[in-house]
């Protein structure tokens, strides 16, 4: 089992640039989650999908953030335009169903916006 | 008030000690509960699920008290390799997983 795969592992960009983070969930998992982790705010849920449909995006900070899941094996989180305060580790996680199964996390993308 | 609250610690204990972490949750409709472990600069990894009757996995014991809305994790005979941040997780109907901020444990020789 390849696990949840995220890319890139590290991203350094300048303020104002567009950033796209990618995630491939574990095959057969039908729920996908995007989290952001910082020292100040801990692990925050940004958005989650069930069967490719966004269920709760209340954690998305603002309109600069958008997420898509065009099919069961791929999701993107886009930040446009990026700002220094977006610097964080972004984790993608997947699970087999939406409430009774644990999450399996990818290695994360460490984003630095200068 | 946060939905899931943990004592941030840090807990500094000697090898061989027994240490316990507590976690409280605010929503009585919470459905399932987990403990995760996170090492520095790594992703969170599932340590164990928490069942209503309590459950044990080697040196680790998890308990759930629905009436008081808290869960606990007990680590016996601490090892140096147990040093990490321990995250309490609460799942709701509809799929939302809420993480506590974590409790940091350092086991010293």
PDB file of C-alpha atoms in Angstrom:
ATOM      1  CA  UNK A   1       0.000   0.000   0.000  1.00  0.00           C
ATOM      2  CA  UNK A   2       1.573   3.275  -1.130  1.00  0.00           C
ATOM      3  CA  UNK A   3      -0.183   5.399   1.452  1.00  0.00           C
ATOM      4  CA  UNK A   4      -1.342   8.958   0.894  1.00  0.00           C
ATOM      5  CA  UNK A   5       0.994  10.709  -1.512  1.00  0.00           C
ATOM      6  CA  UNK A   6       1.496  14.453  -1.442  1.00  0.00           C
ATOM      7  CA  UNK A   7       3.536  16.685  -3.687  1.00  0.00           C
ATOM      8  CA  UNK A   8       5.640  18.687  -3.562  1.00  0.00           C
ATOM      9  CA  UNK A   9       7.332  17.939  -0.224  1.00  0.00           C
ATOM     10  CA  UNK A  10       8.647  21.483  -0.007  1.00  0.00           C
ATOM     11  CA  UNK A  11       7.547  24.658  -1.752  1.00  0.00           C
ATOM     12  CA  UNK A  12       9.163  28.052  -1.476  1.00  0.00           C
ATOM     13  CA  UNK A  13       7.470  30.877  -3.304  1.00  0.00           C
ATOM     14  CA  UNK A  14       7.180  34.615  -3.294  1.00  0.00           C
ATOM     15  CA  UNK A  15       4.189  36.517  -2.053  1.00  0.00           C
ATOM     16  CA  UNK A  16       1.554  36.900  -4.732  1.00  0.00           C
ATOM     17  CA  UNK A  17       2.383  33.714  -6.570  1.00  0.00           C
ATOM     18  CA  UNK A  18      -0.042  30.871  -7.095  1.00  0.00           C
ATOM     19  CA  UNK A  19       0.652  27.667  -5.196  1.00  0.00           C
ATOM     20  CA  UNK A  20      -0.870  24.270  -5.981  1.00  0.00           C
ATOM     21  CA  UNK A  21      -0.577  21.350  -3.598  1.00  0.00           C
ATOM     22  CA  UNK A  22      -1.447  17.853  -4.748  1.00  0.00           C
ATOM     23  CA  UNK A  23      -2.714  14.738  -3.046  1.00  0.00           C
ATOM     24  CA  UNK A  24      -3.374  11.154  -4.039  1.00  0.00           C
ATOM     25  CA  UNK A  25      -5.426   9.325  -1.385  1.00  0.00           C
ATOM     26  CA  UNK A  26      -5.162   5.647  -0.566  1.00  0.00           C
ATOM     27  CA  UNK A  27      -7.019   3.581  -3.143  1.00  0.00           C
ATOM     28  CA  UNK A  28     -10.479   2.669  -1.904  1.00  0.00           C
ATOM     29  CA  UNK A  29     -10.679   5.522   0.600  1.00  0.00           C
ATOM     30  CA  UNK A  30     -13.700   7.692  -0.096  1.00  0.00           C
ATOM     31  CA  UNK A  31     -13.034  10.580   2.279  1.00  0.00           C
ATOM     32  CA  UNK A  32     -10.234  13.097   1.812  1.00  0.00           C
ATOM     33  CA  UNK A  33      -9.173  15.865   4.152  1.00  0.00           C
ATOM     34  CA  UNK A  34      -6.872  18.884   3.873  1.00  0.00           C
ATOM     35  CA  UNK A  35      -5.266  20.154   7.088  1.00  0.00           C
ATOM     36  CA  UNK A  36      -2.884  22.993   7.821  1.00  0.00           C
ATOM     37  CA  UNK A  37      -0.477  22.932  10.765  1.00  0.00           C
ATOM     38  CA  UNK A  38       1.381  25.841  12.345  1.00  0.00           C
ATOM     39  CA  UNK A  39       2.985  26.292  15.734  1.00  0.00           C
ATOM     40  CA  UNK A  40       0.500  28.982  16.648  1.00  0.00           C
ATOM     41  CA  UNK A  41      -2.744  27.353  15.514  1.00  0.00           C
ATOM     42  CA  UNK A  42      -1.993  23.636  15.626  1.00  0.00           C
ATOM     43  CA  UNK A  43      -3.698  21.305  13.165  1.00  0.00           C
ATOM     44  CA  UNK A  44      -6.639  22.949  11.424  1.00  0.00           C
ATOM     45  CA  UNK A  45      -9.125  21.238   9.127  1.00  0.00           C
ATOM     46  CA  UNK A  46      -9.472  23.273   5.947  1.00  0.00           C
ATOM     47  CA  UNK A  47     -11.885  21.173   3.904  1.00  0.00           C
ATOM     48  CA  UNK A  48     -12.985  17.611   3.461  1.00  0.00           C
ATOM     49  CA  UNK A  49     -14.530  15.617   0.641  1.00  0.00           C
ATOM     50  CA  UNK A  50     -16.676  12.515   0.667  1.00  0.00           C
ATOM     51  CA  UNK A  51     -17.016  10.620  -2.616  1.00  0.00           C
ATOM     52  CA  UNK A  52     -15.328  13.570  -4.372  1.00  0.00           C
ATOM     53  CA  UNK A  53     -17.926  16.051  -3.108  1.00  0.00           C
ATOM     54  CA  UNK A  54     -16.891  18.881  -0.749  1.00  0.00           C
ATOM     55  CA  UNK A  55     -18.790  18.376   2.513  1.00  0.00           C
ATOM     56  CA  UNK A  56     -17.417  21.069   4.776  1.00  0.00           C
ATOM     57  CA  UNK A  57     -15.192  23.924   3.664  1.00  0.00           C
ATOM     58  CA  UNK A  58     -15.812  26.138   6.674  1.00  0.00           C
ATOM     59  CA  UNK A  59     -12.154  25.915   7.608  1.00  0.00           C
ATOM     60  CA  UNK A  60     -10.911  27.444   4.375  1.00  0.00           C
ATOM     61  CA  UNK A  61      -9.405  30.738   5.515  1.00  0.00           C
ATOM     62  CA  UNK A  62     -10.584  32.954   2.698  1.00  0.00           C
ATOM     63  CA  UNK A  63     -11.319  33.135  -0.983  1.00  0.00           C
ATOM     64  CA  UNK A  64      -7.656  32.864  -1.834  1.00  0.00           C
ATOM     65  CA  UNK A  65      -7.908  29.184  -0.965  1.00  0.00           C
ATOM     66  CA  UNK A  66      -9.694  26.666  -3.174  1.00  0.00           C
ATOM     67  CA  UNK A  67      -9.760  22.880  -3.302  1.00  0.00           C
ATOM     68  CA  UNK A  68     -10.922  20.417  -5.895  1.00  0.00           C
ATOM     69  CA  UNK A  69     -11.313  16.684  -6.174  1.00  0.00           C
ATOM     70  CA  UNK A  70     -11.970  15.872  -9.822  1.00  0.00           C
ATOM     71  CA  UNK A  71     -11.840  12.108  -9.233  1.00  0.00           C
ATOM     72  CA  UNK A  72     -11.392   9.563  -6.479  1.00  0.00           C
ATOM     73  CA  UNK A  73      -7.623   9.452  -6.815  1.00  0.00           C
ATOM     74  CA  UNK A  74      -6.624  13.096  -6.928  1.00  0.00           C
ATOM     75  CA  UNK A  75      -7.166  16.368  -5.105  1.00  0.00           C
ATOM     76  CA  UNK A  76      -5.600  19.814  -5.236  1.00  0.00           C
ATOM     77  CA  UNK A  77      -5.403  22.704  -2.812  1.00  0.00           C
ATOM     78  CA  UNK A  78      -4.671  26.023  -4.472  1.00  0.00           C
ATOM     79  CA  UNK A  79      -3.666  29.325  -2.927  1.00  0.00           C
ATOM     80  CA  UNK A  80      -3.892  32.364  -5.165  1.00  0.00           C
ATOM     81  CA  UNK A  81      -2.380  34.814  -4.414  1.00  0.00           C
ATOM     82  CA  UNK A  82      -0.163  33.430  -1.657  1.00  0.00           C
ATOM     83  CA  UNK A  83       0.824  35.478   1.396  1.00  0.00           C
ATOM     84  CA  UNK A  84       3.565  35.010   4.024  1.00  0.00           C
ATOM     85  CA  UNK A  85       0.955  34.063   6.643  1.00  0.00           C
ATOM     86  CA  UNK A  86       0.083  31.026   4.533  1.00  0.00           C
ATOM     87  CA  UNK A  87       3.443  29.496   5.442  1.00  0.00           C
ATOM     88  CA  UNK A  88       2.693  26.195   7.159  1.00  0.00           C
ATOM     89  CA  UNK A  89       2.749  22.449   6.687  1.00  0.00           C
ATOM     90  CA  UNK A  90      -0.238  21.270   4.672  1.00  0.00           C
ATOM     91  CA  UNK A  91      -1.346  17.696   5.219  1.00  0.00           C
ATOM     92  CA  UNK A  92      -3.688  15.605   3.153  1.00  0.00           C
ATOM     93  CA  UNK A  93      -5.386  12.624   4.788  1.00  0.00           C
ATOM     94  CA  UNK A  94      -7.825   9.962   3.679  1.00  0.00           C
ATOM     95  CA  UNK A  95     -10.089   7.408   5.328  1.00  0.00           C
ATOM     96  CA  UNK A  96     -12.433   4.610   4.366  1.00  0.00           C
ATOM     97  CA  UNK A  97     -15.575   6.247   5.684  1.00  0.00           C
ATOM     98  CA  UNK A  98     -16.396   9.535   7.150  1.00  0.00           C
ATOM     99  CA  UNK A  99     -16.626   9.137  10.899  1.00  0.00           C
ATOM    100  CA  UNK A 100     -15.666   5.751  12.279  1.00  0.00           C
ATOM    101  CA  UNK A 101     -12.337   5.206  10.598  1.00  0.00           C
ATOM    102  CA  UNK A 102      -9.021   6.807  11.456  1.00  0.00           C
ATOM    103  CA  UNK A 103      -7.279   9.162   9.094  1.00  0.00           C
ATOM    104  CA  UNK A 104      -4.150   8.212   7.190  1.00  0.00           C
ATOM    105  CA  UNK A 105      -1.904  11.190   6.547  1.00  0.00           C
ATOM    106  CA  UNK A 106       0.479  11.992   3.765  1.00  0.00           C
ATOM    107  CA  UNK A 107       3.982  13.293   4.486  1.00  0.00           C
ATOM    108  CA  UNK A 108       2.811  16.871   4.101  1.00  0.00           C
ATOM    109  CA  UNK A 109       3.917  19.842   2.039  1.00  0.00           C
ATOM    110  CA  UNK A 110       6.022  22.424   3.820  1.00  0.00           C
ATOM    111  CA  UNK A 111       5.105  25.773   2.283  1.00  0.00           C
ATOM    112  CA  UNK A 112       7.179  28.894   2.758  1.00  0.00           C
ATOM    113  CA  UNK A 113       5.935  32.152   1.293  1.00  0.00           C
ATOM    114  CA  UNK A 114       8.495  34.963   1.349  1.00  0.00           C
TER     115      UNK A 114
ATOM    116  CA  UNK B   1     -13.828  27.098  24.304  1.00  0.00           C
ATOM    117  CA  UNK B   2     -12.067  24.697  21.947  1.00  0.00           C
ATOM    118  CA  UNK B   3     -13.925  21.610  20.777  1.00  0.00           C
ATOM    119  CA  UNK B   4     -11.079  19.343  21.882  1.00  0.00           C
ATOM    120  CA  UNK B   5      -8.757  20.369  24.698  1.00  0.00           C
ATOM    121  CA  UNK B   6      -5.543  18.832  25.880  1.00  0.00           C
ATOM    122  CA  UNK B   7      -2.953  19.762  28.449  1.00  0.00           C
ATOM    123  CA  UNK B   8      -0.071  20.925  26.241  1.00  0.00           C
ATOM    124  CA  UNK B   9       2.575  19.829  28.714  1.00  0.00           C
ATOM    125  CA  UNK B  10       5.400  19.388  28.236  1.00  0.00           C
ATOM    126  CA  UNK B  11       5.617  16.208  30.236  1.00  0.00           C
ATOM    127  CA  UNK B  12       9.200  15.327  31.081  1.00  0.00           C
ATOM    128  CA  UNK B  13       9.527  11.864  32.596  1.00  0.00           C
ATOM    129  CA  UNK B  14      12.334   9.383  33.214  1.00  0.00           C
ATOM    130  CA  UNK B  15      12.536   6.090  31.392  1.00  0.00           C
ATOM    131  CA  UNK B  16      10.319   3.493  32.975  1.00  0.00           C
ATOM    132  CA  UNK B  17       7.813   6.002  34.329  1.00  0.00           C
ATOM    133  CA  UNK B  18       4.066   5.815  33.862  1.00  0.00           C
ATOM    134  CA  UNK B  19       2.470   8.893  32.346  1.00  0.00           C
ATOM    135  CA  UNK B  20      -1.158   9.778  31.610  1.00  0.00           C
ATOM    136  CA  UNK B  21      -2.690  12.311  29.261  1.00  0.00           C
ATOM    137  CA  UNK B  22      -6.251  13.555  29.334  1.00  0.00           C
ATOM    138  CA  UNK B  23      -8.365  15.115  26.651  1.00  0.00           C
ATOM    139  CA  UNK B  24     -11.809  16.693  26.939  1.00  0.00           C
ATOM    140  CA  UNK B  25     -14.325  17.299  24.170  1.00  0.00           C
ATOM    141  CA  UNK B  26     -17.246  19.661  24.124  1.00  0.00           C
ATOM    142  CA  UNK B  27     -19.723  18.026  21.746  1.00  0.00           C
ATOM    143  CA  UNK B  28     -21.699  15.225  23.358  1.00  0.00           C
ATOM    144  CA  UNK B  29     -22.679  13.956  19.893  1.00  0.00           C
ATOM    145  CA  UNK B  30     -19.085  12.966  19.147  1.00  0.00           C
ATOM    146  CA  UNK B  31     -18.949   9.486  17.713  1.00  0.00           C
ATOM    147  CA  UNK B  32     -15.471   8.052  17.653  1.00  0.00           C
ATOM    148  CA  UNK B  33     -12.168   8.789  19.299  1.00  0.00           C
ATOM    149  CA  UNK B  34      -8.505   8.229  18.564  1.00  0.00           C
ATOM    150  CA  UNK B  35      -5.022   8.949  19.816  1.00  0.00           C
ATOM    151  CA  UNK B  36      -2.380   9.918  17.280  1.00  0.00           C
ATOM    152  CA  UNK B  37       1.332  10.344  17.691  1.00  0.00           C
ATOM    153  CA  UNK B  38       3.302  13.021  15.866  1.00  0.00           C
ATOM    154  CA  UNK B  39       7.072  13.156  15.742  1.00  0.00           C
ATOM    155  CA  UNK B  40       8.870  16.405  15.034  1.00  0.00           C
ATOM    156  CA  UNK B  41       8.377  17.561  11.426  1.00  0.00           C
ATOM    157  CA  UNK B  42       6.473  14.399  10.534  1.00  0.00           C
ATOM    158  CA  UNK B  43       2.856  13.580   9.837  1.00  0.00           C
ATOM    159  CA  UNK B  44       0.470  12.412  12.587  1.00  0.00           C
ATOM    160  CA  UNK B  45       0.174   8.631  12.804  1.00  0.00           C
ATOM    161  CA  UNK B  46      -2.575   6.607  14.406  1.00  0.00           C
ATOM    162  CA  UNK B  47      -1.548   5.234  17.779  1.00  0.00           C
ATOM    163  CA  UNK B  48      -4.824   3.628  18.784  1.00  0.00           C
ATOM    164  CA  UNK B  49      -8.576   3.923  18.602  1.00  0.00           C
ATOM    165  CA  UNK B  50     -10.468   4.475  21.845  1.00  0.00           C
ATOM    166  CA  UNK B  51     -13.404   2.198  22.586  1.00  0.00           C
ATOM    167  CA  UNK B  52     -16.156   2.687  25.126  1.00  0.00           C
ATOM    168  CA  UNK B  53     -15.032  -0.279  27.175  1.00  0.00           C
ATOM    169  CA  UNK B  54     -11.420   0.882  27.196  1.00  0.00           C
ATOM    170  CA  UNK B  55      -8.668  -0.850  25.303  1.00  0.00           C
ATOM    171  CA  UNK B  56      -5.039  -1.756  25.657  1.00  0.00           C
ATOM    172  CA  UNK B  57      -2.210  -2.189  23.199  1.00  0.00           C
ATOM    173  CA  UNK B  58       0.968  -3.300  24.873  1.00  0.00           C
ATOM    174  CA  UNK B  59       2.162  -0.512  27.160  1.00  0.00           C
ATOM    175  CA  UNK B  60      -0.638   1.814  26.026  1.00  0.00           C
ATOM    176  CA  UNK B  61      -4.120   1.959  27.537  1.00  0.00           C
ATOM    177  CA  UNK B  62      -6.921   4.199  26.306  1.00  0.00           C
ATOM    178  CA  UNK B  63     -10.101   5.019  28.197  1.00  0.00           C
ATOM    179  CA  UNK B  64     -13.295   6.831  27.236  1.00  0.00           C
ATOM    180  CA  UNK B  65     -15.720   8.458  29.642  1.00  0.00           C
ATOM    181  CA  UNK B  66     -18.733   9.635  27.663  1.00  0.00           C
ATOM    182  CA  UNK B  67     -20.568  10.992  30.704  1.00  0.00           C
ATOM    183  CA  UNK B  68     -17.710  13.344  31.512  1.00  0.00           C
ATOM    184  CA  UNK B  69     -16.662  13.762  27.902  1.00  0.00           C
ATOM    185  CA  UNK B  70     -13.028  12.915  28.261  1.00  0.00           C
ATOM    186  CA  UNK B  71     -10.603  10.363  26.970  1.00  0.00           C
ATOM    187  CA  UNK B  72      -7.278   9.351  28.404  1.00  0.00           C
ATOM    188  CA  UNK B  73      -4.059   7.686  27.353  1.00  0.00           C
ATOM    189  CA  UNK B  74      -1.818   5.860  29.785  1.00  0.00           C
ATOM    190  CA  UNK B  75       1.730   4.896  28.867  1.00  0.00           C
ATOM    191  CA  UNK B  76       3.466   2.414  31.134  1.00  0.00           C
ATOM    192  CA  UNK B  77       7.200   1.739  31.302  1.00  0.00           C
ATOM    193  CA  UNK B  78       8.059   4.769  29.151  1.00  0.00           C
ATOM    194  CA  UNK B  79      10.762   4.372  26.532  1.00  0.00           C
ATOM    195  CA  UNK B  80      12.979   7.034  25.004  1.00  0.00           C
ATOM    196  CA  UNK B  81      11.234   6.316  21.705  1.00  0.00           C
ATOM    197  CA  UNK B  82       7.899   7.371  23.206  1.00  0.00           C
ATOM    198  CA  UNK B  83       9.048  11.008  23.072  1.00  0.00           C
ATOM    199  CA  UNK B  84       6.604  12.734  20.726  1.00  0.00           C
ATOM    200  CA  UNK B  85       3.471  14.841  20.656  1.00  0.00           C
ATOM    201  CA  UNK B  86       0.263  12.951  21.362  1.00  0.00           C
ATOM    202  CA  UNK B  87      -2.888  14.218  19.660  1.00  0.00           C
ATOM    203  CA  UNK B  88      -6.420  13.505  20.761  1.00  0.00           C
ATOM    204  CA  UNK B  89      -8.921  13.227  17.886  1.00  0.00           C
ATOM    205  CA  UNK B  90     -12.713  13.307  17.958  1.00  0.00           C
ATOM    206  CA  UNK B  91     -14.875  12.341  14.984  1.00  0.00           C
ATOM    207  CA  UNK B  92     -18.405  13.524  14.404  1.00  0.00           C
ATOM    208  CA  UNK B  93     -21.286  12.189  12.360  1.00  0.00           C
ATOM    209  CA  UNK B  94     -20.778  13.579   8.892  1.00  0.00           C
ATOM    210  CA  UNK B  95     -17.062  13.038   8.965  1.00  0.00           C
ATOM    211  CA  UNK B  96     -15.415  15.975  10.638  1.00  0.00           C
ATOM    212  CA  UNK B  97     -12.286  15.025  12.572  1.00  0.00           C
ATOM    213  CA  UNK B  98     -11.202  17.559  15.172  1.00  0.00           C
ATOM    214  CA  UNK B  99      -7.714  17.427  16.637  1.00  0.00           C
ATOM    215  CA  UNK B 100      -6.556  18.685  19.974  1.00  0.00           C
ATOM    216  CA  UNK B 101      -3.431  20.812  20.048  1.00  0.00           C
ATOM    217  CA  UNK B 102      -1.401  17.915  21.389  1.00  0.00           C
ATOM    218  CA  UNK B 103       0.551  17.013  24.500  1.00  0.00           C
ATOM    219  CA  UNK B 104       4.317  16.912  24.271  1.00  0.00           C
ATOM    220  CA  UNK B 105       6.125  14.062  26.004  1.00  0.00           C
ATOM    221  CA  UNK B 106       9.857  13.856  26.543  1.00  0.00           C
ATOM    222  CA  UNK B 107      11.249  10.672  28.054  1.00  0.00           C
ATOM    223  CA  UNK B 108      14.724  11.107  29.487  1.00  0.00           C
ATOM    224  CA  UNK B 109      17.369   8.505  30.287  1.00  0.00           C
TER     225      UNK B 109
END
